[in-house]
Coordinates of C-alpha atoms and ligand atoms in Angstrom, one line a residue:
M10 CA 0.0 0.0 0.0
G11 CA 1.6 3.3 -1.0
M12 CA 1.1 6.7 0.7
T13 CA -2.5 8.1 0.1
A14 CA -3.8 5.1 -1.7
Q15 CA -7.2 6.2 -0.6
P16 CA -9.0 8.0 -3.4
I17 CA -10.6 10.6 -1.1
L18 CA -7.1 11.4 0.4
R19 CA -5.8 12.1 -3.1
V20 CA -8.5 14.4 -3.9
L21 CA -8.0 16.2 -0.5
S22 CA -4.3 16.5 -1.5
G23 CA -5.3 18.6 -4.5
Q24 CA -5.3 15.8 -7.2
S25 CA -8.5 15.2 -9.2
A26 CA -9.9 11.8 -9.6
W27 CA -12.5 10.6 -11.9
P28 CA -14.8 9.0 -11.2
P29 CA -14.8 10.9 -8.1
P30 CA -14.7 9.3 -4.5
A31 CA -18.0 9.2 -2.8
W32 CA -19.6 8.9 0.8
L33 CA -22.7 10.3 2.3
M34 CA -23.4 12.4 5.4
R35 CA -25.4 10.4 7.9
Q36 CA -24.7 7.2 5.9
A37 CA -24.6 5.4 9.3
G38 CA -28.1 5.9 10.7
R39 CA -31.7 5.1 10.9
H40 CA -32.0 4.2 7.1
L41 CA -30.0 1.0 7.6
P42 CA -31.7 -1.9 9.3
E43 CA -28.4 -3.1 10.8
Y44 CA -28.0 0.4 12.4
R45 CA -31.5 0.1 14.0
R46 CA -30.5 -3.3 15.4
T47 CA -27.3 -2.0 17.0
R48 CA -28.9 1.2 18.3
Q49 CA -31.6 -1.0 20.1
Q50 CA -28.9 -3.2 21.6
A51 CA -27.0 0.0 22.9
G52 CA -30.0 1.6 24.4
S53 CA -30.1 5.5 23.9
F54 CA -28.3 7.4 21.2
M55 CA -25.8 8.7 23.7
D56 CA -25.2 5.2 24.9
L57 CA -24.3 4.3 21.5
C58 CA -22.0 7.2 20.9
L59 CA -20.1 6.4 24.2
N60 CA -19.8 2.6 23.5
P61 CA -16.7 2.1 21.4
E62 CA -17.5 -1.4 20.3
L63 CA -20.9 -0.5 19.1
A64 CA -20.0 2.9 17.7
A65 CA -17.2 1.3 15.7
E66 CA -19.7 -1.3 14.4
V67 CA -22.2 1.4 13.1
T68 CA -19.4 3.5 11.6
L69 CA -18.3 0.3 9.6
Q70 CA -21.8 -0.8 8.6
P71 CA -22.1 1.6 5.6
V72 CA -18.6 0.8 4.4
R73 CA -19.4 -3.0 4.3
R74 CA -22.7 -2.5 2.7
Y75 CA -22.0 0.1 0.1
G76 CA -18.1 0.3 -0.2
V77 CA -18.1 4.1 0.3
D78 CA -14.8 5.8 0.1
A79 CA -15.0 7.4 3.5
A80 CA -16.1 6.3 6.9
I81 CA -17.4 9.1 9.2
L82 CA -16.9 8.5 12.8
F83 CA -20.3 7.8 14.5
S84 CA -20.7 10.6 17.2
D85 CA -22.4 14.0 17.3
I86 CA -21.3 17.6 17.2
L87 CA -23.0 18.1 20.6
I88 CA -20.4 15.7 22.2
V89 CA -18.2 18.8 22.7
P90 CA -20.6 20.8 24.9
W91 CA -21.5 17.5 26.7
A92 CA -17.7 16.8 27.3
M93 CA -17.4 20.3 28.9
G94 CA -20.0 19.2 31.2
Q95 CA -23.2 20.7 29.9
G96 CA -26.0 18.2 30.2
L97 CA -27.2 16.6 26.9
T98 CA -30.1 14.3 26.3
F99 CA -31.7 13.2 23.0
A100 CA -35.5 12.7 23.6
E101 CA -36.8 10.0 21.3
G102 CA -38.1 11.7 18.1
E103 CA -37.4 15.2 19.4
G104 CA -33.8 15.9 18.9
P105 CA -31.2 17.1 21.3
R106 CA -31.9 18.9 24.7
L107 CA -29.3 20.9 26.8
P108 CA -29.7 23.1 29.8
P109 CA -29.3 26.6 28.0
I110 CA -26.4 28.7 28.9
R111 CA -27.4 32.3 29.4
D112 CA -25.4 33.6 32.4
Q113 CA -22.1 33.7 34.0
A114 CA -22.7 30.8 36.3
G115 CA -23.5 28.6 33.2
L116 CA -20.4 29.9 31.4
D117 CA -18.0 29.4 34.4
A118 CA -19.3 25.8 34.8
L119 CA -18.0 24.8 31.3
D120 CA -14.8 22.6 31.9
V121 CA -12.4 22.7 28.9
A122 CA -9.9 20.9 30.8
G123 CA -12.1 17.9 31.3
V124 CA -12.8 17.4 27.6
A125 CA -10.1 14.8 26.8
V126 CA -11.1 12.5 29.8
R127 CA -14.8 12.7 28.9
A128 CA -14.3 12.1 25.2
A129 CA -11.9 9.3 25.7
P130 CA -14.5 6.6 24.7
I131 CA -15.0 8.3 21.3
M132 CA -11.2 8.3 20.7
E133 CA -11.3 4.5 21.4
T134 CA -13.9 4.3 18.8
V135 CA -11.6 6.1 16.3
R136 CA -8.8 3.6 17.1
R137 CA -11.1 0.6 16.5
V138 CA -12.5 1.9 13.2
R139 CA -9.1 2.6 11.8
A140 CA -8.1 -1.1 12.7
G141 CA -11.4 -2.3 11.2
L142 CA -10.8 -0.3 8.0
A143 CA -7.1 -1.7 7.7
A144 CA -8.4 -5.1 8.0
E145 CA -11.5 -4.9 5.9
R146 CA -11.2 -2.0 3.3
P147 CA -8.0 -0.1 3.4
E148 CA -9.0 2.1 0.4
T149 CA -11.7 3.8 2.7
A150 CA -10.4 6.7 4.6
L151 CA -11.7 7.8 8.3
I152 CA -13.2 11.1 8.7
G153 CA -13.3 12.6 12.1
F154 CA -15.4 15.8 12.9
S155 CA -16.7 18.4 15.2
G156 CA -19.4 21.0 14.8
G157 CA -18.5 24.6 13.7
L158 CA -18.4 27.1 16.6
W159 CA -21.4 29.0 15.7
T160 CA -23.6 25.9 15.1
V161 CA -22.6 24.3 18.4
A162 CA -23.0 27.6 20.3
C163 CA -26.5 27.9 18.9
Y164 CA -27.5 24.7 20.7
M165 CA -25.6 25.4 23.8
I166 CA -27.4 28.8 24.0
E167 CA -30.8 27.8 22.8
G168 CA -30.9 24.5 24.7
K169 CA -32.5 22.7 21.5
G170 CA -32.8 22.8 17.9
G171 CA -35.9 23.2 15.6
G172 CA -36.1 27.1 15.6
E173 CA -34.2 30.0 14.3
F174 CA -31.8 30.2 17.3
R175 CA -33.1 33.7 18.2
Q176 CA -31.5 33.7 21.6
A177 CA -28.2 32.9 20.1
R178 CA -28.4 35.6 17.6
R179 CA -29.6 38.1 20.2
M180 CA -26.8 37.2 22.4
M181 CA -24.1 37.5 19.6
H182 CA -25.4 41.0 18.7
G183 CA -26.5 42.1 22.1
D184 CA -24.1 40.8 24.7
P185 CA -21.0 40.5 22.5
V186 CA -18.5 40.2 25.5
F187 CA -20.3 37.3 27.0
F188 CA -20.8 35.6 23.8
A189 CA -17.1 36.0 22.8
A190 CA -16.2 34.4 26.2
L191 CA -18.5 31.4 25.4
M192 CA -17.1 31.1 21.9
A193 CA -13.4 31.2 23.3
K194 CA -14.1 28.3 25.6
L195 CA -16.0 26.4 22.9
E196 CA -13.0 27.0 20.5
A197 CA -10.6 25.5 23.0
A198 CA -12.7 22.5 23.6
T199 CA -13.3 21.8 19.9
L200 CA -9.6 22.1 19.1
A201 CA -8.7 19.6 21.9
Y202 CA -11.4 17.3 20.5
L203 CA -10.3 17.5 16.9
L204 CA -6.6 17.0 17.9
A205 CA -7.4 13.9 20.0
Q206 CA -9.3 12.4 17.0
A207 CA -6.2 13.1 14.8
E208 CA -4.0 11.5 17.5
A209 CA -6.3 8.4 17.6
G210 CA -6.1 7.9 13.9
A211 CA -8.7 10.2 12.1
E212 CA -7.2 10.8 8.5
A213 CA -9.3 13.9 7.6
L214 CA -11.4 16.3 9.8
M215 CA -14.8 17.7 8.8
I216 CA -16.2 20.8 10.5
F217 CA -20.0 20.9 10.2
D218 CA -21.4 24.5 10.6
S219 CA -24.9 23.8 9.8
W220 CA -26.3 27.2 10.8
A221 CA -23.6 29.4 9.3
G222 CA -26.1 30.7 6.7
Q223 CA -28.0 32.6 9.4
L224 CA -25.3 35.1 10.0
P225 CA -24.8 38.4 8.2
P226 CA -21.6 38.8 6.4
S227 CA -19.8 40.7 9.1
A228 CA -20.6 38.0 11.7
F229 CA -20.0 35.2 9.3
R230 CA -16.4 36.6 8.9
Q231 CA -16.0 36.9 12.7
W232 CA -17.7 33.8 14.0
V233 CA -17.4 31.3 11.0
I234 CA -14.4 32.2 8.8
E235 CA -12.0 33.4 11.5
P236 CA -12.4 30.6 14.0
T237 CA -12.3 27.9 11.3
K238 CA -8.9 29.6 10.0
R239 CA -7.5 29.3 13.6
L240 CA -8.7 25.7 14.1
R241 CA -7.2 24.8 10.6
A242 CA -3.9 26.4 11.4
A243 CA -3.7 24.8 14.8
I244 CA -4.4 21.3 13.4
A245 CA -1.8 21.9 10.6
A246 CA 0.8 22.9 13.3
A247 CA 0.2 19.6 15.2
Y248 CA -0.5 17.2 12.2
P249 CA 0.9 18.5 9.0
G250 CA -0.7 17.2 5.9
L251 CA -4.0 16.2 7.7
P252 CA -6.8 17.6 5.5
V253 CA -9.8 19.5 6.7
I254 CA -13.2 19.7 5.1
G255 CA -15.3 22.7 6.0
F256 CA -19.1 22.8 5.6
P257 CA -20.6 26.2 6.2
R258 CA -24.1 25.3 5.4
L259 CA -26.4 27.7 3.5
A260 CA -23.5 30.2 3.2
G261 CA -24.4 31.1 -0.3
P262 CA -21.9 33.4 -2.1
M263 CA -19.9 33.6 1.2
L264 CA -18.7 29.9 0.4
S265 CA -16.2 31.6 -1.9
E266 CA -14.6 33.7 0.8
Y267 CA -14.8 30.9 3.3
A268 CA -12.9 28.6 0.9
A269 CA -10.3 31.2 0.0
R270 CA -9.5 32.4 3.6
T271 CA -9.8 29.4 6.0
G272 CA -7.1 27.1 4.5
V273 CA -9.4 24.2 4.4
Q274 CA -8.8 21.5 1.6
A275 CA -12.3 21.0 0.6
V276 CA -15.6 22.9 1.1
G277 CA -19.0 21.0 1.4
M278 CA -21.7 22.4 -0.8
D279 CA -25.4 22.3 0.7
T280 CA -28.4 21.3 -1.4
S281 CA -29.0 24.9 -2.4
M282 CA -25.5 25.6 -3.8
D283 CA -25.1 25.5 -7.7
P284 CA -22.1 23.3 -8.2
A285 CA -21.3 25.3 -11.5
W286 CA -21.2 28.5 -9.6
A287 CA -19.0 26.9 -6.9
A288 CA -16.8 25.4 -9.6
R289 CA -16.2 29.1 -10.8
H290 CA -15.9 30.8 -7.6
V291 CA -14.2 28.5 -5.1
P292 CA -10.4 28.6 -5.6
P293 CA -9.4 25.6 -7.8
H294 CA -6.9 24.2 -5.2
V295 CA -9.9 23.7 -2.8
A296 CA -12.0 20.6 -3.5
L297 CA -15.7 20.6 -3.6
Q298 CA -17.9 18.1 -1.9
G299 CA -21.7 17.6 -2.3
N300 CA -24.4 18.2 -2.9
L301 CA -27.3 15.9 -4.1
D302 CA -30.6 16.6 -2.6
P303 CA -31.3 14.0 0.1
E304 CA -34.9 13.9 -1.1
A305 CA -33.9 13.0 -4.6
L306 CA -32.1 10.0 -3.1
L307 CA -35.1 9.0 -1.1
A308 CA -37.3 9.3 -4.3
G309 CA -35.0 7.3 -6.4
G310 CA -35.6 6.4 -10.1
E311 CA -35.3 8.9 -12.8
A312 CA -35.4 12.0 -10.5
L313 CA -32.3 10.6 -8.7
R314 CA -30.4 9.7 -11.9
R315 CA -31.0 13.2 -13.3
E316 CA -30.0 15.1 -10.3
A317 CA -26.8 13.0 -9.8
A318 CA -26.0 13.5 -13.5
C319 CA -26.4 17.2 -13.3
I320 CA -23.8 17.5 -10.3
L321 CA -21.5 15.3 -12.1
E322 CA -21.6 17.3 -15.3
A323 CA -21.0 20.7 -13.4
V324 CA -17.9 19.7 -11.6
R325 CA -16.2 17.4 -14.2
G326 CA -12.5 17.9 -14.2
R327 CA -12.3 19.5 -10.8
A328 CA -11.1 17.9 -7.6
F329 CA -14.5 16.6 -6.2
I330 CA -16.1 14.3 -3.7
F331 CA -19.5 13.1 -4.3
N332 CA -21.9 13.5 -1.3
L333 CA -25.3 14.8 -0.4
G334 CA -26.1 18.3 0.4
H335 CA -27.4 17.3 3.8
G336 CA -27.8 13.9 5.7
V337 CA -29.5 10.7 4.4
E338 CA -33.2 10.9 5.4
Q339 CA -34.5 8.1 7.6
P340 CA -37.0 6.5 5.1
T341 CA -34.3 6.2 2.3
P342 CA -34.3 2.7 0.8
P343 CA -30.8 1.3 0.8
E344 CA -31.2 0.2 -2.7
H345 CA -31.3 3.9 -3.8
V346 CA -28.1 4.4 -2.1
A347 CA -26.5 1.5 -4.0
A348 CA -27.9 2.7 -7.3
L349 CA -26.5 6.2 -6.8
L350 CA -23.1 4.8 -5.9
A351 CA -23.1 2.8 -9.0
Q352 CA -23.9 5.7 -11.1
V353 CA -21.1 7.8 -9.6
R354 CA -18.7 4.9 -10.3
A355 CA -19.7 4.7 -13.9
A356 CA -19.1 8.6 -14.3
Ligands
LIG429 O1 -22.8 11.8 9.4 C1 -22.6 10.7 10.0 O2 -23.0 9.6 9.6 C2 -21.8 10.8 11.2 C3 -22.6 11.0 12.5 C4 -23.2 12.4 12.7 C5 -24.3 12.5 13.5 N1 -24.7 13.7 13.7 C6 -25.0 11.3 14.1 C7 -26.5 11.5 14.5 C8 -22.9 13.6 12.5 C9 -21.7 14.0 11.6 C10 -23.8 14.6 13.0 C11 -23.7 16.1 12.9 C12 -24.8 16.9 13.5 N2 -25.5 16.6 14.7 C13 -25.2 18.0 13.0 C14 -24.5 18.7 11.8 C15 -25.0 18.2 10.5 C16 -26.5 18.5 10.3 O3 -27.3 17.5 10.2 O4 -26.9 19.6 10.1 C17 -26.1 18.5 13.9 C18 -26.8 19.9 13.7 C19 -26.3 17.6 14.9 C20 -27.3 17.7 16.1 C21 -28.2 16.7 16.2 N3 -27.9 15.4 16.4 C22 -29.5 16.7 15.9 C23 -30.3 18.1 15.6 C24 -30.2 15.4 16.1 C25 -31.6 15.1 15.9 C26 -32.0 15.0 14.6 C27 -32.2 13.6 14.1 O5 -31.8 13.4 12.9 O6 -32.6 12.8 14.8 C28 -29.0 14.6 16.3 C29 -29.1 13.1 16.4 C30 -28.4 12.2 15.6 N4 -27.1 12.4 15.4 C31 -28.7 11.0 15.0 C32 -27.5 10.6 14.4 C33 -27.4 9.3 13.6 C34 -30.1 10.4 15.1 C35 -30.2 9.7 16.5 C36 -30.8 8.3 16.5 O7 -30.3 7.4 15.9 O8 -31.8 8.2 17.3

């Protein structure tokens, strides 16, 4: 096995590969019957995230079933606040719940130094997945991840998802000193968490900033681009050559500035992004990743073929990683995923 034999790492090092490598956000999850069985065995979603044997198993399930070019660590972006000591539960069918942080006592209670110890089971999952891939499918690379700071702060301040994160946006504008102090703690914790994944064997890191598109350009620069640039530089200092994928969801035309300024090796395109526009406006040394509509995958058939063909056509010749624009939807038939990957491999 030579260096960077994995196609996805070749693309992340700036070489183009055609047909492009492919993986899917939320490829491990409730659309797979084998996941639902393991999840039941684990108990709650948090129990599954913190059980290295079962979390490694569900990370590998889509690799075995589909032969995808990347495995993404099975965990959640909200593990970082949890590892700082903020309570976290996933109520069945309702999404995450955290005791919201709105005052100095809540901020002071966040324990950055404890992150490494509390997140240790997840690092054991990373080691097990690397060993599993080496044994079962060495051409598949392991991607670790964290949330983007803005997105994770939204959940920490709001205490839940599902809305427009008004409290978080109000705090950012209205109480900037408190907000900056919260972001500084979160940045230190996120960096520790990402570096620990690299140390444990993650071969690329992805930063999911799902709510980046809510911010006006000035705040996008301050709270999305700048922290991502600092995280990226700190990772490069500790692990030279380790690639980073940034996903500032719904960034629109700010994607171009994000790609040019953060130092990431690839940018994720959400479903609304025109890949032809991105191919022109994202610097050519930054790879593109995306961006099939998860609903087209769910629908299957001609709609799926047409949408996938459109994307492949728009990015032909560019360093590109095929993916969805957001996560796989729960009712998606696994046969649709297999058909999509066959189409990409025939491109
Ligand atoms: O992509 C993957 O396969 C890797 C694992 C992963 C999960 N969440 C597992 C998960 C990743 C990368 C995430 C990221 C994540 N988590 C984001 C960013 C990406 C996005 O979707 O915008 C966000 C915002 C979260 C927070 C979160 N986690 C929410 C809002 C929810 C509830 C919604 C839902 O789909 O249930 C979760 C739960 C969650 N995270 C599940 C999975 C597989 C479902 C839990 C279950 O199986 O019961």
